[in-house]
């Protein structure tokens, strides 16, 4: 009996020793693992520090933001590309605000964010809406210069405006209508952005009407009716639907004049889809590759292109001049180009480059 108890105690003692040895081995293993991990982490940190020391950083003196109505359009991307490069030359970092955000903010919200962030300058496609005006006042109170581009705010709070003469643009559209000789033009439809709150489109329309009226007075053209149609521009789909509904009307216009890139592309596509090429002449806006190829194929009669390089460059120059001198010219005039089937190959060549 005593032998059994002795053997049982010896068995317990052996199990305890094995357990202690196992625990000691586990602790030693954990310590070794921690030491190896710390050495590995330290080596990685040293290598990262060496890499960072070898990186060349661009240092900027100012931070500007561009806030357009549609940051996804080819037109505004072209303006931004030039503004960004011009900013680098002048020591300013230019960002198209809203282009890389997961949430789709409105132009008013982006302007509010820019003002609250205390940026050094804002390039804004403005309008006369109350939220835009309020945020412009806030920017002015905080000493943030704002340059409006292409579309202005009539309150005059901004420091400068970069754009084209809308009246002259309208006259150019009118001249293009008068240049149509292969058919009699009686009905001209101007597609207008339903969401625009300023008077720019009305000024363009006046330029078109006055140009046609001058020729009618001379007897060269007569009885040309010019009318407008509001097109929803909240998205490409809305614009496409609006243009297609126009083509489903019983009375089709002889000429459609488009005042922006989206409506031009939508009108071109709709005319092709409904097999109306040749029935309706389209005078467009901007010089994207799609629009240029449509002119080459005689689907579009012509397009008026605004010099996006001048737009981007003048915007940065205006902000830079104001920040350095405390004043700047209130207006920078940007040139336009007329593109027809006669010179479209020159512009297509530039697009390929």
XYZ file of C-alpha atoms in Angstrom:
353
model
C 0.000 0.000 0.000
C 2.812 2.351 0.891
C 4.574 1.419 -2.350
C 1.509 2.461 -4.325
C 1.364 5.849 -2.556
C 5.074 6.403 -3.179
C 4.720 5.627 -6.857
C 1.736 7.987 -7.102
C 3.736 10.853 -5.499
C 6.650 10.224 -7.833
C 4.253 10.335 -10.818
C 2.825 13.690 -9.669
C 6.314 15.100 -9.157
C 7.305 14.004 -12.640
C 4.225 15.634 -14.175
C 4.912 18.883 -12.293
C 8.499 18.971 -13.505
C 7.332 18.403 -17.110
C 4.774 21.191 -16.746
C 7.368 23.600 -15.334
C 9.847 22.728 -18.081
C 7.113 23.228 -20.685
C 6.205 26.644 -19.266
C 9.845 27.713 -19.163
C 10.317 26.628 -22.785
C 7.177 28.557 -23.826
C 8.359 31.701 -22.054
C 11.821 31.410 -23.620
C 10.245 30.888 -27.064
C 8.011 33.923 -26.628
C 10.955 36.053 -25.510
C 13.029 34.923 -28.485
C 10.110 35.610 -30.836
C 9.616 39.075 -29.358
C 13.335 39.849 -29.676
C 13.433 38.698 -33.295
C 10.302 40.714 -34.075
C 11.769 43.823 -32.464
C 15.015 43.442 -34.412
C 13.062 42.910 -37.667
C 10.838 45.920 -36.959
C 13.857 48.086 -36.129
C 15.595 47.084 -39.355
C 12.476 47.911 -41.362
C 12.170 51.287 -39.675
C 15.797 52.085 -40.489
C 15.309 51.067 -44.112
C 12.116 53.172 -44.338
C 13.927 56.152 -42.878
C 16.709 55.746 -45.449
C 14.144 55.593 -48.260
C 12.356 58.705 -46.983
C 15.669 60.560 -46.806
C 16.206 59.820 -50.499
C 12.723 61.001 -51.605
C 12.519 64.391 -53.322
C 9.572 66.427 -52.065
C 7.896 69.248 -53.924
C 7.493 72.225 -51.636
C 4.745 74.712 -52.491
C 4.122 78.235 -51.263
C 0.364 78.181 -51.850
C -2.568 75.794 -52.137
C -5.311 76.547 -54.702
C -8.474 74.577 -55.436
C -10.518 74.408 -58.637
C -14.277 73.884 -58.207
C -16.102 73.339 -61.530
C -19.714 72.358 -62.117
C -18.683 68.948 -63.488
C -15.244 67.662 -62.521
C -15.721 64.540 -64.680
C -16.019 66.405 -67.992
C -13.159 66.437 -70.479
C -13.445 70.221 -70.689
C -12.740 70.841 -67.011
C -10.101 68.131 -66.873
C -8.280 69.963 -69.652
C -8.541 73.265 -67.746
C -7.278 71.590 -64.581
C -4.281 69.961 -66.282
C -3.046 73.355 -67.475
C -3.804 75.063 -64.137
C -1.883 72.387 -62.250
C 1.207 72.759 -64.448
C 1.012 76.550 -64.283
C 0.707 76.323 -60.519
C 3.911 74.278 -60.292
C 5.773 77.006 -62.163
C 4.560 79.579 -59.650
C 5.075 77.475 -56.533
C 1.395 76.702 -55.992
C -0.275 73.320 -55.650
C -3.577 73.202 -57.554
C -6.186 70.548 -56.788
C -9.541 69.875 -58.434
C -11.623 69.637 -55.287
C -14.128 66.779 -55.258
C -12.577 64.663 -58.013
C -11.137 61.998 -55.673
C -13.793 61.917 -52.973
C -16.012 58.907 -52.272
C -18.994 61.217 -51.658
C -20.407 63.323 -54.467
C -20.559 66.830 -52.995
C -22.362 69.717 -54.654
C -20.479 72.774 -55.862
C -21.847 74.801 -52.934
C -20.653 72.172 -50.437
C -17.192 72.026 -51.998
C -16.938 75.811 -51.845
C -17.921 75.699 -48.159
C -15.237 73.042 -47.515
C -12.592 75.122 -49.305
C -13.424 78.245 -47.287
C -13.474 76.331 -43.993
C -10.111 74.729 -44.863
C -8.496 78.135 -45.293
C -7.004 77.507 -48.736
C -4.825 80.188 -50.308
C -7.025 80.684 -53.374
C -10.188 79.382 -55.052
C -10.952 78.996 -58.768
C -14.726 78.659 -59.104
C -17.239 78.176 -61.887
C -19.744 80.429 -60.173
C -23.392 81.436 -60.506
C -25.809 83.852 -58.840
C -27.386 81.369 -56.424
C -27.703 82.435 -52.785
C -25.471 79.655 -51.324
C -22.639 80.522 -53.736
C -22.959 84.232 -52.898
C -22.944 83.546 -49.144
C -19.820 81.381 -49.350
C -18.085 83.971 -51.532
C -18.761 86.557 -48.829
C -17.280 84.184 -46.242
C -14.170 83.677 -48.383
C -13.760 87.425 -48.788
C -14.116 87.943 -45.019
C -11.377 85.353 -44.390
C -9.065 86.952 -46.942
C -9.260 84.053 -49.425
C -9.116 85.392 -53.012
C -11.623 83.866 -55.431
C -11.312 83.879 -59.220
C -14.475 82.942 -61.104
C -14.038 81.098 -64.377
C -16.372 80.846 -67.377
C -19.444 81.645 -65.229
C -19.430 84.705 -62.977
C -21.265 85.918 -59.870
C -22.958 89.266 -60.385
C -22.384 90.376 -56.775
C -18.783 91.218 -57.666
C -17.270 89.670 -54.529
C -14.645 87.733 -56.477
C -11.280 89.281 -57.298
C -11.271 88.504 -61.018
C -13.246 86.760 -63.759
C -11.666 84.589 -66.457
C -13.892 83.823 -69.420
C -15.232 84.781 -72.809
C -17.625 87.465 -73.938
C -20.975 85.678 -73.953
C -22.403 88.230 -76.355
C -19.605 87.632 -78.872
C -20.062 83.899 -78.394
C -23.738 84.286 -79.278
C -22.869 86.298 -82.366
C -20.514 83.531 -83.491
C -23.315 80.985 -83.119
C -25.555 83.255 -85.157
C -22.952 83.542 -87.911
C -22.753 79.769 -88.078
C -26.511 79.560 -88.601
C -26.245 82.100 -91.419
C -23.436 80.125 -93.032
C -25.768 77.192 -93.748
C -26.376 77.352 -97.499
C -27.438 73.822 -98.404
C -30.967 74.179 -96.991
C -33.451 76.795 -95.884
C -33.287 77.428 -92.150
C -36.556 78.410 -90.511
C -36.385 76.999 -86.978
C -33.367 77.236 -84.645
C -33.448 75.575 -81.222
C -30.983 76.604 -78.490
C -30.457 74.026 -75.734
C -30.011 75.707 -72.344
C -28.927 74.277 -69.013
C -31.996 74.207 -66.751
C -29.810 74.454 -63.654
C -27.960 77.649 -64.589
C -28.993 80.618 -62.462
C -26.914 83.420 -63.997
C -27.599 85.465 -67.133
C -24.801 84.091 -69.326
C -27.091 81.887 -71.427
C -29.538 84.749 -71.949
C -26.691 86.968 -73.181
C -25.609 84.273 -75.649
C -29.193 83.955 -76.835
C -29.413 87.735 -77.338
C -26.229 87.642 -79.414
C -27.721 84.930 -81.630
C -30.981 86.819 -82.107
C -29.314 90.142 -82.902
C -26.943 88.568 -85.441
C -29.833 86.902 -87.263
C -31.918 90.073 -87.088
C -29.139 92.108 -88.720
C -29.001 89.749 -91.672
C -32.770 89.623 -91.947
C -32.840 93.425 -92.160
C -30.478 93.189 -95.121
C -32.723 90.654 -96.810
C -30.215 87.797 -96.800
C -32.222 85.601 -94.467
C -35.782 85.976 -93.270
C -38.361 84.431 -90.977
C -35.860 82.510 -88.836
C -37.476 81.544 -85.554
C -35.110 81.135 -82.607
C -36.438 79.334 -79.544
C -34.984 77.753 -76.423
C -35.415 74.489 -74.597
C -34.293 73.815 -71.033
C -32.277 70.623 -70.643
C -31.701 68.919 -67.299
C -27.937 68.646 -66.769
C -27.807 66.865 -63.409
C -26.126 63.969 -65.175
C -25.316 62.670 -68.634
C -28.383 60.393 -68.499
C -30.767 63.286 -67.746
C -29.296 65.356 -70.574
C -29.549 62.442 -72.989
C -33.195 61.838 -72.094
C -34.048 65.521 -72.532
C -32.417 65.690 -75.967
C -34.089 62.467 -77.105
C -37.487 63.807 -76.048
C -36.879 66.868 -78.227
C -36.234 64.642 -81.243
C -39.501 62.799 -80.591
C -41.489 66.009 -81.056
C -43.609 66.412 -84.175
C -41.908 69.663 -85.213
C -38.170 69.170 -85.506
C -35.809 72.156 -85.613
C -33.594 72.768 -88.625
C -30.657 73.673 -86.390
C -29.786 72.785 -82.800
C -27.309 75.018 -80.960
C -25.606 73.463 -77.922
C -24.012 75.672 -75.279
C -21.991 73.015 -73.449
C -20.064 69.812 -73.974
C -22.648 67.421 -72.518
C -25.592 68.612 -74.622
C -23.384 68.580 -77.734
C -22.401 64.936 -77.212
C -25.986 63.946 -76.365
C -27.445 65.703 -79.415
C -24.842 64.088 -81.670
C -25.558 60.603 -80.305
C -29.335 61.055 -80.464
C -29.258 62.202 -84.087
C -27.193 59.148 -84.997
C -29.438 56.743 -83.043
C -32.627 58.110 -84.618
C -31.112 58.141 -88.110
C -31.563 61.915 -88.463
C -28.092 62.749 -89.733
C -28.497 65.431 -92.392
C -32.010 66.382 -91.271
C -30.830 68.464 -88.295
C -27.672 70.580 -88.253
C -25.927 70.711 -84.877
C -23.651 73.546 -83.856
C -21.761 72.396 -80.802
C -19.451 73.480 -78.034
C -15.927 72.347 -77.061
C -13.452 70.141 -78.921
C -13.392 66.715 -77.279
C -12.294 63.806 -79.431
C -15.902 62.626 -79.765
C -17.069 66.036 -80.972
C -14.176 66.420 -83.413
C -14.826 63.011 -84.958
C -18.518 63.883 -85.277
C -17.532 66.955 -87.304
C -15.203 64.847 -89.434
C -18.107 62.497 -90.178
C -20.392 65.458 -90.996
C -22.748 64.681 -88.111
C -21.956 68.041 -86.484
C -21.725 71.100 -88.684
C -19.294 72.965 -86.441
C -18.278 73.605 -82.855
C -16.970 76.589 -80.943
C -14.016 75.741 -78.754
C -12.840 77.852 -75.832
C -9.092 77.893 -75.281
C -8.868 75.728 -72.145
C -5.115 76.343 -71.922
C -5.726 80.078 -71.536
C -8.507 79.428 -69.018
C -6.296 77.341 -66.762
C -3.253 79.571 -67.103
C -5.087 82.876 -66.573
C -6.839 81.570 -63.433
C -3.551 80.714 -61.727
C -1.937 83.940 -62.947
C -4.814 85.981 -61.496
C -4.534 84.329 -58.073
C -0.753 84.614 -58.068
C -0.872 88.287 -59.035
C -3.422 89.123 -56.350
C -1.528 87.298 -53.608
C 1.698 89.098 -54.524
C 0.385 92.599 -55.217
C -2.964 92.811 -53.450
C -4.784 93.673 -56.685
C -5.480 92.120 -60.080
C -7.366 92.902 -63.284
C -11.072 92.249 -62.912
C -11.396 90.513 -66.277
C -9.231 88.144 -68.315
C -10.542 87.547 -71.829
C -10.089 84.061 -73.282
C -10.058 83.318 -76.999
C -12.331 80.968 -78.942
C -11.790 78.811 -82.028
C -14.291 77.819 -84.680
C -13.887 74.216 -85.816
C -15.538 73.016 -89.014
C -15.000 70.179 -91.474
C -12.405 72.347 -93.204
C -9.980 72.551 -90.269
C -11.030 69.656 -88.016
C -8.051 67.510 -89.095
C -5.698 70.030 -87.511
C -7.433 69.626 -84.161
C -7.708 65.858 -84.461
C -3.955 65.817 -84.971
C -3.506 67.745 -81.733
C -5.775 65.301 -79.879
C -3.687 62.354 -81.091
C -0.524 64.056 -79.871
